Amino acid sequence: MKIVIGNDHSSVDLKNEIKAYLEEKGYEVLNVGTDTTDSCDYPAYGEKVGRAVVDGAADLGIAICGTGLGISLAANKVKGVRACVCSEPYTARMSRLHNNCNVLCFGARVVGSELAKMIVDEWLNTSFEGGRHQRRVDMIMDIENK
């Protein structure tokens, strides 16, 4: 599985730690984030992550900024993206199980590296349940077409 990861200047260290963690687990990781702490604009990186997922360059995406909020808003503007901000594993699990989220977001100023790893593990190890949830995901995706 290929995972795209993107970040702004506030989250370079956490991005690098999560990238290495994923690679140790055997995932292929595409880095589209900044590698410097020079101030930059998180919307550009949220869009890059989202586009890589919907264009098929990656199966899933992870986007990190200070809080996870701004980068998730940007990623969600890409048609076909269902990005979620998760600050703990339960929300990460439910975002995949019920919402089939394809981009995980979190904040480097909100979660530490060990909690981020738990969130990532829960998210990646959960599959979409389908069933009644598919109808709801379809309804969410239909909003983009209005």
Short mmCIF file of N, CA, C and O in Angstrom, two decimals:
data_model
loop_
_atom_site.label_atom_id
_atom_site.label_comp_id
_atom_site.label_asym_id
_atom_site.label_seq_id
_atom_site.Cartn_x
_atom_site.Cartn_y
_atom_site.Cartn_z
N MET A 1 0.86 -1.18 0.00
CA MET A 1 0.00 0.00 0.00
C MET A 1 0.89 1.23 0.00
O MET A 1 1.90 1.29 0.69
N LYS A 2 0.48 2.22 -0.77
CA LYS A 2 1.22 3.48 -0.87
C LYS A 2 0.45 4.57 -0.14
O LYS A 2 -0.74 4.76 -0.38
N ILE A 3 1.16 5.29 0.73
CA ILE A 3 0.56 6.36 1.50
C ILE A 3 1.28 7.66 1.18
O ILE A 3 2.51 7.72 1.24
N VAL A 4 0.52 8.69 0.84
CA VAL A 4 1.09 10.02 0.63
C VAL A 4 1.03 10.76 1.95
O VAL A 4 0.06 10.65 2.69
N ILE A 5 2.09 11.50 2.26
CA ILE A 5 2.13 12.27 3.49
C ILE A 5 2.58 13.69 3.16
O ILE A 5 3.49 13.89 2.36
N GLY A 6 1.86 14.65 3.73
CA GLY A 6 2.19 16.05 3.50
C GLY A 6 2.08 16.84 4.79
O GLY A 6 1.36 16.44 5.71
N ASN A 7 2.78 17.95 4.84
CA ASN A 7 2.83 18.73 6.08
C ASN A 7 3.29 20.16 5.78
O ASN A 7 3.85 20.43 4.73
N ASP A 8 3.05 21.02 6.77
CA ASP A 8 3.58 22.38 6.70
C ASP A 8 4.80 22.48 7.62
O ASP A 8 5.28 21.48 8.15
N HIS A 9 5.28 23.70 7.80
CA HIS A 9 6.49 23.96 8.58
C HIS A 9 6.39 23.58 10.05
O HIS A 9 7.39 23.31 10.69
N SER A 10 5.18 23.55 10.59
CA SER A 10 5.00 23.26 12.02
C SER A 10 5.15 21.79 12.36
O SER A 10 5.20 21.43 13.53
N SER A 11 5.20 20.95 11.34
CA SER A 11 5.10 19.52 11.60
C SER A 11 6.15 18.68 10.88
O SER A 11 5.94 17.50 10.65
N VAL A 12 7.28 19.28 10.56
CA VAL A 12 8.34 18.55 9.85
C VAL A 12 8.83 17.36 10.67
O VAL A 12 8.94 16.24 10.15
N ASP A 13 9.12 17.58 11.95
CA ASP A 13 9.65 16.49 12.78
C ASP A 13 8.66 15.35 12.91
O ASP A 13 9.03 14.17 12.77
N LEU A 14 7.40 15.67 13.17
CA LEU A 14 6.38 14.62 13.31
C LEU A 14 6.17 13.90 11.98
O LEU A 14 6.05 12.67 11.96
N LYS A 15 6.14 14.63 10.89
CA LYS A 15 6.02 13.99 9.57
C LYS A 15 7.14 12.99 9.36
O LYS A 15 6.91 11.85 8.93
N ASN A 16 8.38 13.40 9.65
CA ASN A 16 9.52 12.51 9.44
C ASN A 16 9.43 11.26 10.32
O ASN A 16 9.76 10.16 9.88
N GLU A 17 8.96 11.43 11.55
CA GLU A 17 8.82 10.29 12.44
C GLU A 17 7.72 9.33 11.95
O GLU A 17 7.91 8.11 11.95
N ILE A 18 6.60 9.87 11.51
CA ILE A 18 5.50 9.04 11.00
C ILE A 18 5.92 8.37 9.68
O ILE A 18 5.63 7.19 9.46
N LYS A 19 6.62 9.08 8.84
CA LYS A 19 7.10 8.51 7.57
C LYS A 19 8.00 7.31 7.85
O LYS A 19 7.82 6.24 7.26
N ALA A 20 8.97 7.47 8.75
CA ALA A 20 9.88 6.37 9.09
C ALA A 20 9.11 5.21 9.71
O ALA A 20 9.38 4.03 9.40
N TYR A 21 8.14 5.51 10.56
CA TYR A 21 7.32 4.49 11.20
C TYR A 21 6.56 3.67 10.16
O TYR A 21 6.53 2.44 10.23
N LEU A 22 5.97 4.35 9.20
CA LEU A 22 5.23 3.66 8.14
C LEU A 22 6.15 2.81 7.28
O LEU A 22 5.81 1.67 6.93
N GLU A 23 7.31 3.33 6.95
CA GLU A 23 8.27 2.57 6.13
C GLU A 23 8.77 1.34 6.87
O GLU A 23 8.92 0.27 6.25
N GLU A 24 8.97 1.44 8.18
CA GLU A 24 9.36 0.28 8.98
C GLU A 24 8.28 -0.81 8.93
O GLU A 24 8.60 -1.99 9.04
N LYS A 25 7.04 -0.41 8.78
CA LYS A 25 5.93 -1.36 8.72
C LYS A 25 5.71 -1.89 7.30
O LYS A 25 4.80 -2.67 7.07
N GLY A 26 6.51 -1.42 6.35
CA GLY A 26 6.44 -1.94 4.99
C GLY A 26 5.62 -1.13 4.01
O GLY A 26 5.42 -1.54 2.86
N TYR A 27 5.12 0.02 4.44
CA TYR A 27 4.36 0.88 3.54
C TYR A 27 5.31 1.68 2.66
O TYR A 27 6.39 2.08 3.10
N GLU A 28 4.89 1.92 1.44
CA GLU A 28 5.60 2.85 0.57
C GLU A 28 5.05 4.24 0.87
O GLU A 28 3.83 4.42 0.92
N VAL A 29 5.92 5.22 1.09
CA VAL A 29 5.48 6.55 1.49
C VAL A 29 5.95 7.57 0.48
O VAL A 29 7.13 7.65 0.15
N LEU A 30 5.00 8.36 -0.02
CA LEU A 30 5.28 9.46 -0.93
C LEU A 30 5.22 10.75 -0.12
O LEU A 30 4.17 11.11 0.40
N ASN A 31 6.33 11.45 -0.01
CA ASN A 31 6.41 12.69 0.76
C ASN A 31 6.16 13.88 -0.15
O ASN A 31 6.95 14.16 -1.05
N VAL A 32 5.05 14.59 0.08
CA VAL A 32 4.75 15.80 -0.68
C VAL A 32 4.76 17.04 0.21
O VAL A 32 4.32 18.10 -0.19
N GLY A 33 5.27 16.87 1.43
CA GLY A 33 5.30 17.97 2.38
C GLY A 33 6.61 18.72 2.34
O GLY A 33 7.55 18.34 1.65
N THR A 34 6.65 19.79 3.12
CA THR A 34 7.89 20.55 3.22
C THR A 34 8.85 19.82 4.14
O THR A 34 8.44 19.09 5.05
N ASP A 35 10.13 20.00 3.90
CA ASP A 35 11.15 19.40 4.74
C ASP A 35 11.94 20.46 5.51
O ASP A 35 12.98 20.16 6.08
N THR A 36 11.43 21.70 5.51
CA THR A 36 12.08 22.77 6.25
C THR A 36 11.08 23.41 7.20
O THR A 36 9.87 23.29 7.02
N THR A 37 11.60 24.11 8.18
CA THR A 37 10.74 24.82 9.13
C THR A 37 10.51 26.27 8.70
O THR A 37 9.94 27.05 9.48
N ASP A 38 10.89 26.60 7.47
CA ASP A 38 10.59 27.93 6.94
C ASP A 38 9.07 28.05 6.78
O ASP A 38 8.42 27.12 6.27
N SER A 39 8.53 29.17 7.18
CA SER A 39 7.08 29.37 7.12
C SER A 39 6.55 29.09 5.72
O SER A 39 7.13 29.53 4.72
N CYS A 40 5.46 28.33 5.66
CA CYS A 40 4.83 28.00 4.38
C CYS A 40 3.33 27.91 4.59
O CYS A 40 2.83 28.07 5.70
N ASP A 41 2.59 27.65 3.55
CA ASP A 41 1.13 27.67 3.59
C ASP A 41 0.56 26.25 3.54
O ASP A 41 0.69 25.55 2.55
N TYR A 42 -0.09 25.85 4.63
CA TYR A 42 -0.65 24.50 4.75
C TYR A 42 -1.66 24.15 3.65
O TYR A 42 -1.75 22.98 3.27
N PRO A 43 -2.45 25.12 3.08
CA PRO A 43 -3.40 24.69 2.05
C PRO A 43 -2.74 24.01 0.86
O PRO A 43 -3.31 23.06 0.29
N ALA A 44 -1.55 24.46 0.49
CA ALA A 44 -0.86 23.85 -0.65
C ALA A 44 -0.58 22.37 -0.39
O ALA A 44 -0.71 21.54 -1.30
N TYR A 45 -0.23 22.04 0.83
CA TYR A 45 0.11 20.66 1.16
C TYR A 45 -1.12 19.80 1.37
O TYR A 45 -1.11 18.61 1.02
N GLY A 46 -2.18 20.37 1.88
CA GLY A 46 -3.44 19.64 1.97
C GLY A 46 -3.95 19.27 0.59
O GLY A 46 -4.41 18.14 0.35
N GLU A 47 -3.84 20.21 -0.33
CA GLU A 47 -4.25 19.93 -1.71
C GLU A 47 -3.37 18.86 -2.34
O GLU A 47 -3.87 17.95 -3.02
N LYS A 48 -2.07 18.93 -2.13
CA LYS A 48 -1.16 17.92 -2.71
C LYS A 48 -1.50 16.52 -2.22
O LYS A 48 -1.52 15.57 -3.01
N VAL A 49 -1.76 16.39 -0.94
CA VAL A 49 -2.13 15.08 -0.39
C VAL A 49 -3.44 14.61 -1.01
O VAL A 49 -3.56 13.47 -1.48
N GLY A 50 -4.45 15.48 -1.02
CA GLY A 50 -5.74 15.11 -1.58
C GLY A 50 -5.65 14.71 -3.04
O GLY A 50 -6.24 13.70 -3.45
N ARG A 51 -4.92 15.48 -3.82
CA ARG A 51 -4.80 15.16 -5.26
C ARG A 51 -4.08 13.84 -5.48
O ARG A 51 -4.45 13.07 -6.38
N ALA A 52 -3.07 13.56 -4.69
CA ALA A 52 -2.36 12.30 -4.85
C ALA A 52 -3.28 11.11 -4.59
O ALA A 52 -3.19 10.08 -5.26
N VAL A 53 -4.20 11.25 -3.63
CA VAL A 53 -5.14 10.17 -3.33
C VAL A 53 -6.15 10.02 -4.46
O VAL A 53 -6.36 8.93 -4.98
N VAL A 54 -6.81 11.10 -4.86
CA VAL A 54 -7.86 10.97 -5.87
C VAL A 54 -7.30 10.66 -7.26
O VAL A 54 -7.98 10.05 -8.07
N ASP A 55 -6.07 11.07 -7.53
CA ASP A 55 -5.45 10.77 -8.82
C ASP A 55 -4.85 9.38 -8.88
O ASP A 55 -4.37 8.96 -9.93
N GLY A 56 -4.83 8.67 -7.74
CA GLY A 56 -4.34 7.30 -7.72
C GLY A 56 -2.84 7.17 -7.51
O GLY A 56 -2.31 6.06 -7.58
N ALA A 57 -2.14 8.26 -7.23
CA ALA A 57 -0.71 8.16 -6.94
C ALA A 57 -0.47 7.50 -5.59
O ALA A 57 0.63 7.00 -5.33
N ALA A 58 -1.48 7.51 -4.73
CA ALA A 58 -1.40 6.87 -3.42
C ALA A 58 -2.77 6.29 -3.08
O ALA A 58 -3.79 6.75 -3.59
N ASP A 59 -2.77 5.29 -2.22
CA ASP A 59 -4.02 4.67 -1.78
C ASP A 59 -4.72 5.49 -0.72
O ASP A 59 -5.95 5.61 -0.71
N LEU A 60 -3.94 6.04 0.20
CA LEU A 60 -4.46 6.83 1.32
C LEU A 60 -3.50 7.98 1.59
O LEU A 60 -2.35 7.94 1.14
N GLY A 61 -3.98 8.97 2.35
CA GLY A 61 -3.13 10.11 2.65
C GLY A 61 -3.12 10.47 4.11
O GLY A 61 -4.10 10.22 4.84
N ILE A 62 -2.03 11.09 4.53
CA ILE A 62 -1.89 11.64 5.87
C ILE A 62 -1.41 13.07 5.72
O ILE A 62 -0.45 13.32 4.99
N ALA A 63 -2.10 14.00 6.39
CA ALA A 63 -1.76 15.41 6.30
C ALA A 63 -1.62 15.97 7.71
O ALA A 63 -2.49 15.76 8.55
N ILE A 64 -0.53 16.71 7.92
CA ILE A 64 -0.23 17.20 9.27
C ILE A 64 0.09 18.69 9.22
O ILE A 64 0.90 19.12 8.40
N CYS A 65 -0.56 19.45 10.08
CA CYS A 65 -0.20 20.86 10.29
C CYS A 65 -0.18 21.09 11.79
O CYS A 65 -0.11 20.13 12.56
N GLY A 66 -0.26 22.32 12.24
CA GLY A 66 -0.23 22.59 13.67
C GLY A 66 -1.36 21.95 14.43
O GLY A 66 -1.16 21.31 15.47
N THR A 67 -2.59 22.10 13.94
CA THR A 67 -3.76 21.52 14.60
C THR A 67 -4.39 20.38 13.81
O THR A 67 -5.20 19.63 14.36
N GLY A 68 -4.09 20.27 12.54
CA GLY A 68 -4.74 19.31 11.66
C GLY A 68 -5.97 19.89 10.98
O GLY A 68 -6.44 19.37 9.98
N LEU A 69 -6.47 20.99 11.52
CA LEU A 69 -7.72 21.57 10.99
C LEU A 69 -7.54 22.23 9.64
O LEU A 69 -8.28 21.93 8.69
N GLY A 70 -6.61 23.15 9.54
CA GLY A 70 -6.44 23.88 8.28
C GLY A 70 -6.10 22.97 7.12
O GLY A 70 -6.67 23.09 6.04
N ILE A 71 -5.19 22.05 7.34
CA ILE A 71 -4.78 21.16 6.26
C ILE A 71 -5.91 20.22 5.86
O ILE A 71 -6.05 19.85 4.70
N SER A 72 -6.78 19.87 6.83
CA SER A 72 -7.94 19.02 6.50
C SER A 72 -8.95 19.80 5.67
O SER A 72 -9.56 19.24 4.75
N LEU A 73 -9.14 21.07 6.01
CA LEU A 73 -10.07 21.89 5.22
C LEU A 73 -9.60 21.98 3.77
O LEU A 73 -10.41 21.86 2.84
N ALA A 74 -8.30 22.17 3.57
CA ALA A 74 -7.76 22.24 2.22
C ALA A 74 -7.91 20.91 1.49
O ALA A 74 -8.34 20.87 0.34
N ALA A 75 -7.56 19.82 2.16
CA ALA A 75 -7.67 18.50 1.52
C ALA A 75 -9.11 18.20 1.13
O ALA A 75 -9.36 17.65 0.05
N ASN A 76 -10.05 18.59 1.97
CA ASN A 76 -11.46 18.31 1.69
C ASN A 76 -12.01 19.12 0.52
O ASN A 76 -13.09 18.80 0.03
N LYS A 77 -11.30 20.11 0.06
CA LYS A 77 -11.73 20.87 -1.12
C LYS A 77 -11.45 20.11 -2.41
O LYS A 77 -11.98 20.45 -3.47
N VAL A 78 -10.62 19.07 -2.34
CA VAL A 78 -10.32 18.25 -3.51
C VAL A 78 -11.45 17.25 -3.68
O VAL A 78 -11.74 16.46 -2.77
N LYS A 79 -12.10 17.29 -4.82
CA LYS A 79 -13.24 16.41 -5.08
C LYS A 79 -12.82 14.95 -4.93
O LYS A 79 -11.85 14.50 -5.55
N GLY A 80 -13.53 14.23 -4.10
CA GLY A 80 -13.25 12.82 -3.86
C GLY A 80 -12.54 12.55 -2.54
O GLY A 80 -12.39 11.41 -2.15
N VAL A 81 -12.11 13.60 -1.88
CA VAL A 81 -11.43 13.43 -0.60
C VAL A 81 -12.43 13.46 0.55
O VAL A 81 -13.36 14.25 0.56
N ARG A 82 -12.20 12.57 1.49
CA ARG A 82 -12.92 12.57 2.76
C ARG A 82 -11.85 12.59 3.84
O ARG A 82 -11.36 11.56 4.28
N ALA A 83 -11.44 13.80 4.21
CA ALA A 83 -10.38 13.98 5.21
C ALA A 83 -10.99 14.17 6.58
O ALA A 83 -12.04 14.81 6.73
N CYS A 84 -10.33 13.64 7.58
CA CYS A 84 -10.81 13.76 8.96
C CYS A 84 -9.65 14.17 9.86
O CYS A 84 -8.51 13.79 9.62
N VAL A 85 -9.97 14.95 10.87
CA VAL A 85 -8.99 15.31 11.89
C VAL A 85 -9.21 14.38 13.07
O VAL A 85 -10.31 14.28 13.59
N CYS A 86 -8.15 13.72 13.49
CA CYS A 86 -8.25 12.78 14.60
C CYS A 86 -7.17 13.09 15.63
O CYS A 86 -5.99 13.17 15.28
N SER A 87 -7.60 13.22 16.87
CA SER A 87 -6.66 13.48 17.95
C SER A 87 -6.56 12.30 18.91
O SER A 87 -5.89 12.38 19.93
N GLU A 88 -7.26 11.23 18.59
CA GLU A 88 -7.22 10.00 19.39
C GLU A 88 -7.65 8.82 18.51
O GLU A 88 -8.26 9.02 17.46
N PRO A 89 -7.30 7.61 18.88
CA PRO A 89 -7.54 6.44 18.03
C PRO A 89 -9.01 6.12 17.75
O PRO A 89 -9.33 5.62 16.67
N TYR A 90 -9.92 6.36 18.70
CA TYR A 90 -11.32 5.98 18.47
C TYR A 90 -11.90 6.72 17.26
O TYR A 90 -12.56 6.10 16.41
N THR A 91 -11.68 8.01 17.17
CA THR A 91 -12.19 8.77 16.02
C THR A 91 -11.54 8.28 14.73
O THR A 91 -12.21 8.19 13.69
N ALA A 92 -10.26 7.95 14.79
CA ALA A 92 -9.58 7.41 13.61
C ALA A 92 -10.25 6.12 13.14
O ALA A 92 -10.51 5.93 11.95
N ARG A 93 -10.55 5.24 14.09
CA ARG A 93 -11.22 3.98 13.76
C ARG A 93 -12.58 4.24 13.11
O ARG A 93 -12.91 3.68 12.07
N MET A 94 -13.37 5.10 13.74
CA MET A 94 -14.71 5.35 13.24
C MET A 94 -14.69 6.07 11.89
O MET A 94 -15.58 5.86 11.06
N SER A 95 -13.69 6.90 11.65
CA SER A 95 -13.60 7.61 10.37
C SER A 95 -13.42 6.64 9.20
O SER A 95 -13.87 6.93 8.10
N ARG A 96 -12.76 5.53 9.45
CA ARG A 96 -12.61 4.52 8.41
C ARG A 96 -13.82 3.58 8.39
O ARG A 96 -14.36 3.28 7.33
N LEU A 97 -14.24 3.12 9.56
CA LEU A 97 -15.31 2.13 9.67
C LEU A 97 -16.62 2.65 9.10
O LEU A 97 -17.29 1.94 8.33
N HIS A 98 -17.00 3.87 9.42
CA HIS A 98 -18.29 4.40 9.01
C HIS A 98 -18.22 5.42 7.89
O HIS A 98 -19.20 5.58 7.15
N ASN A 99 -17.12 6.14 7.76
CA ASN A 99 -17.04 7.24 6.78
C ASN A 99 -16.10 6.98 5.63
O ASN A 99 -16.03 7.77 4.71
N ASN A 100 -15.37 5.87 5.68
CA ASN A 100 -14.42 5.51 4.64
C ASN A 100 -13.49 6.68 4.31
O ASN A 100 -13.22 6.96 3.13
N CYS A 101 -13.01 7.36 5.32
CA CYS A 101 -12.11 8.50 5.11
C CYS A 101 -10.84 8.03 4.43
O CYS A 101 -10.29 6.99 4.76
N ASN A 102 -10.38 8.83 3.48
CA ASN A 102 -9.18 8.46 2.73
C ASN A 102 -7.99 9.37 3.02
O ASN A 102 -6.90 9.14 2.50
N VAL A 103 -8.18 10.38 3.84
CA VAL A 103 -7.07 11.22 4.29
C VAL A 103 -7.21 11.44 5.80
O VAL A 103 -8.24 11.91 6.27
N LEU A 104 -6.17 11.08 6.52
CA LEU A 104 -6.10 11.27 7.96
C LEU A 104 -5.31 12.54 8.24
O LEU A 104 -4.22 12.73 7.69
N CYS A 105 -5.84 13.37 9.12
CA CYS A 105 -5.15 14.61 9.50
C CYS A 105 -5.01 14.67 11.01
O CYS A 105 -5.90 14.22 11.74
N PHE A 106 -3.92 15.23 11.46
CA PHE A 106 -3.75 15.52 12.88
C PHE A 106 -2.77 16.66 13.05
O PHE A 106 -2.11 17.06 12.10
N GLY A 107 -2.72 17.17 14.27
CA GLY A 107 -1.93 18.34 14.55
C GLY A 107 -0.67 18.04 15.34
O GLY A 107 -0.73 17.40 16.39
N ALA A 108 0.46 18.53 14.85
CA ALA A 108 1.73 18.33 15.54
C ALA A 108 1.77 19.07 16.87
O ALA A 108 2.53 18.70 17.76
N ARG A 109 0.95 20.10 17.00
CA ARG A 109 0.89 20.85 18.25
C ARG A 109 -0.19 20.29 19.19
O ARG A 109 -0.39 20.82 20.28
N VAL A 110 -0.86 19.24 18.75
CA VAL A 110 -1.96 18.67 19.52
C VAL A 110 -1.61 17.27 20.02
O VAL A 110 -1.91 16.93 21.17
N VAL A 111 -1.02 16.45 19.18
CA VAL A 111 -0.67 15.08 19.56
C VAL A 111 0.84 14.88 19.51
O VAL A 111 1.52 15.46 18.67
N GLY A 112 1.34 14.08 20.40
CA GLY A 112 2.75 13.70 20.38
C GLY A 112 2.98 12.56 19.42
O GLY A 112 2.03 11.98 18.87
N SER A 113 4.22 12.20 19.23
CA SER A 113 4.55 11.19 18.23
C SER A 113 3.99 9.81 18.57
O SER A 113 3.54 9.09 17.68
N GLU A 114 4.00 9.42 19.84
CA GLU A 114 3.48 8.09 20.18
C GLU A 114 1.97 8.01 20.00
O GLU A 114 1.46 7.01 19.50
N LEU A 115 1.26 9.06 20.38
CA LEU A 115 -0.19 9.09 20.15
C LEU A 115 -0.47 9.12 18.65
O LEU A 115 -1.38 8.43 18.16
N ALA A 116 0.31 9.88 17.89
CA ALA A 116 0.13 9.92 16.43
C ALA A 116 0.29 8.54 15.83
O ALA A 116 -0.47 8.14 14.94
N LYS A 117 1.25 7.77 16.31
CA LYS A 117 1.45 6.40 15.80
C LYS A 117 0.24 5.52 16.12
O LYS A 117 -0.18 4.72 15.28
N MET A 118 -0.31 5.67 17.32
CA MET A 118 -1.52 4.90 17.67
C MET A 118 -2.69 5.29 16.77
O MET A 118 -3.45 4.42 16.34
N ILE A 119 -2.84 6.56 16.50
CA ILE A 119 -3.90 7.04 15.61
C ILE A 119 -3.72 6.45 14.21
O ILE A 119 -4.67 5.93 13.61
N VAL A 120 -2.51 6.53 13.70
CA VAL A 120 -2.20 6.00 12.36
C VAL A 120 -2.48 4.50 12.31
O VAL A 120 -3.10 4.01 11.36
N ASP A 121 -2.03 3.76 13.32
CA ASP A 121 -2.26 2.31 13.33
C ASP A 121 -3.75 1.97 13.32
O ASP A 121 -4.19 1.11 12.56
N GLU A 122 -4.50 2.65 14.17
CA GLU A 122 -5.94 2.37 14.24
C GLU A 122 -6.60 2.68 12.90
O GLU A 122 -7.45 1.92 12.42
N TRP A 123 -6.22 3.78 12.29
CA TRP A 123 -6.79 4.21 11.01
C TRP A 123 -6.46 3.22 9.90
O TRP A 123 -7.32 2.80 9.14
N LEU A 124 -5.20 2.82 9.82
CA LEU A 124 -4.78 1.92 8.75
C LEU A 124 -5.28 0.49 8.95
O LEU A 124 -5.47 -0.24 7.97
N ASN A 125 -5.52 0.10 10.18
CA ASN A 125 -5.95 -1.27 10.46
C ASN A 125 -7.46 -1.44 10.50
O ASN A 125 -7.95 -2.52 10.84
N THR A 126 -8.19 -0.40 10.14
CA THR A 126 -9.65 -0.46 10.12
C THR A 126 -10.14 -0.39 8.68
O THR A 126 -9.67 0.46 7.92
N SER A 127 -11.05 -1.24 8.33
CA SER A 127 -11.64 -1.24 6.99
C SER A 127 -13.05 -0.67 7.03
O SER A 127 -13.74 -0.75 8.06
N PHE A 128 -13.47 -0.13 5.93
CA PHE A 128 -14.82 0.41 5.79
C PHE A 128 -15.84 -0.71 5.95
O PHE A 128 -15.72 -1.78 5.35
N GLU A 129 -16.84 -0.45 6.77
CA GLU A 129 -17.87 -1.45 7.07
C GLU A 129 -18.90 -1.59 5.95
O GLU A 129 -19.52 -2.63 5.79
N GLY A 130 -19.09 -0.53 5.19
CA GLY A 130 -20.07 -0.58 4.11
C GLY A 130 -21.49 -0.62 4.65
O GLY A 130 -21.81 0.02 5.64
N GLY A 131 -22.35 -1.39 3.99
CA GLY A 131 -23.74 -1.51 4.43
C GLY A 131 -24.45 -0.17 4.47
O GLY A 131 -24.35 0.61 3.52
N ARG A 132 -25.14 0.09 5.55
CA ARG A 132 -25.90 1.34 5.67
C ARG A 132 -24.99 2.57 5.60
O ARG A 132 -25.44 3.65 5.23
N HIS A 133 -23.72 2.38 5.90
CA HIS A 133 -22.78 3.51 5.88
C HIS A 133 -22.44 3.92 4.44
O HIS A 133 -22.12 5.08 4.20
N GLN A 134 -22.53 2.99 3.49
CA GLN A 134 -22.24 3.33 2.10
C GLN A 134 -23.22 4.38 1.59
O GLN A 134 -22.83 5.32 0.89
N ARG A 135 -24.48 4.22 1.94
CA ARG A 135 -25.49 5.20 1.53
C ARG A 135 -25.12 6.59 2.04
O ARG A 135 -25.24 7.59 1.33
N ARG A 136 -24.67 6.66 3.26
CA ARG A 136 -24.32 7.95 3.86
C ARG A 136 -23.07 8.54 3.23
O ARG A 136 -22.99 9.75 3.00
N VAL A 137 -22.09 7.70 2.96
CA VAL A 137 -20.89 8.18 2.27
C VAL A 137 -21.27 8.69 0.88
O VAL A 137 -20.80 9.73 0.44
N ASP A 138 -22.14 7.95 0.20
CA ASP A 138 -22.62 8.40 -1.12
C ASP A 138 -23.32 9.76 -1.00
O ASP A 138 -23.14 10.61 -1.89
N MET A 139 -24.08 9.94 0.04
CA MET A 139 -24.76 11.24 0.23
C MET A 139 -23.74 12.37 0.42
O MET A 139 -23.89 13.46 -0.15
N ILE A 140 -22.70 12.10 1.18
CA ILE A 140 -21.64 13.09 1.37
C ILE A 140 -20.99 13.42 0.04
O ILE A 140 -20.78 14.60 -0.30
N MET A 141 -20.69 12.41 -0.73
CA MET A 141 -20.01 12.62 -2.01
C MET A 141 -20.94 13.33 -3.02
O MET A 141 -20.47 14.08 -3.87
N ASP A 142 -22.24 13.09 -2.92
CA ASP A 142 -23.19 13.76 -3.80
C ASP A 142 -23.22 15.27 -3.57
O ASP A 142 -23.53 16.03 -4.49
N ILE A 143 -22.91 15.69 -2.37
CA ILE A 143 -22.88 17.13 -2.08
C ILE A 143 -21.89 17.83 -3.00
O ILE A 143 -22.14 18.96 -3.45
N GLU A 144 -20.77 17.18 -3.30
CA GLU A 144 -19.76 17.78 -4.20
C GLU A 144 -20.30 18.05 -5.60
O GLU A 144 -19.81 18.91 -6.30
N ASN A 145 -21.29 17.26 -6.00
CA ASN A 145 -21.80 17.36 -7.37
C ASN A 145 -22.95 18.38 -7.49
O ASN A 145 -23.48 18.56 -8.59
N LYS A 146 -23.32 19.01 -6.41
CA LYS A 146 -24.41 19.99 -6.46
C LYS A 146 -23.89 21.36 -6.76
O LYS A 146 -22.82 21.74 -6.45
#
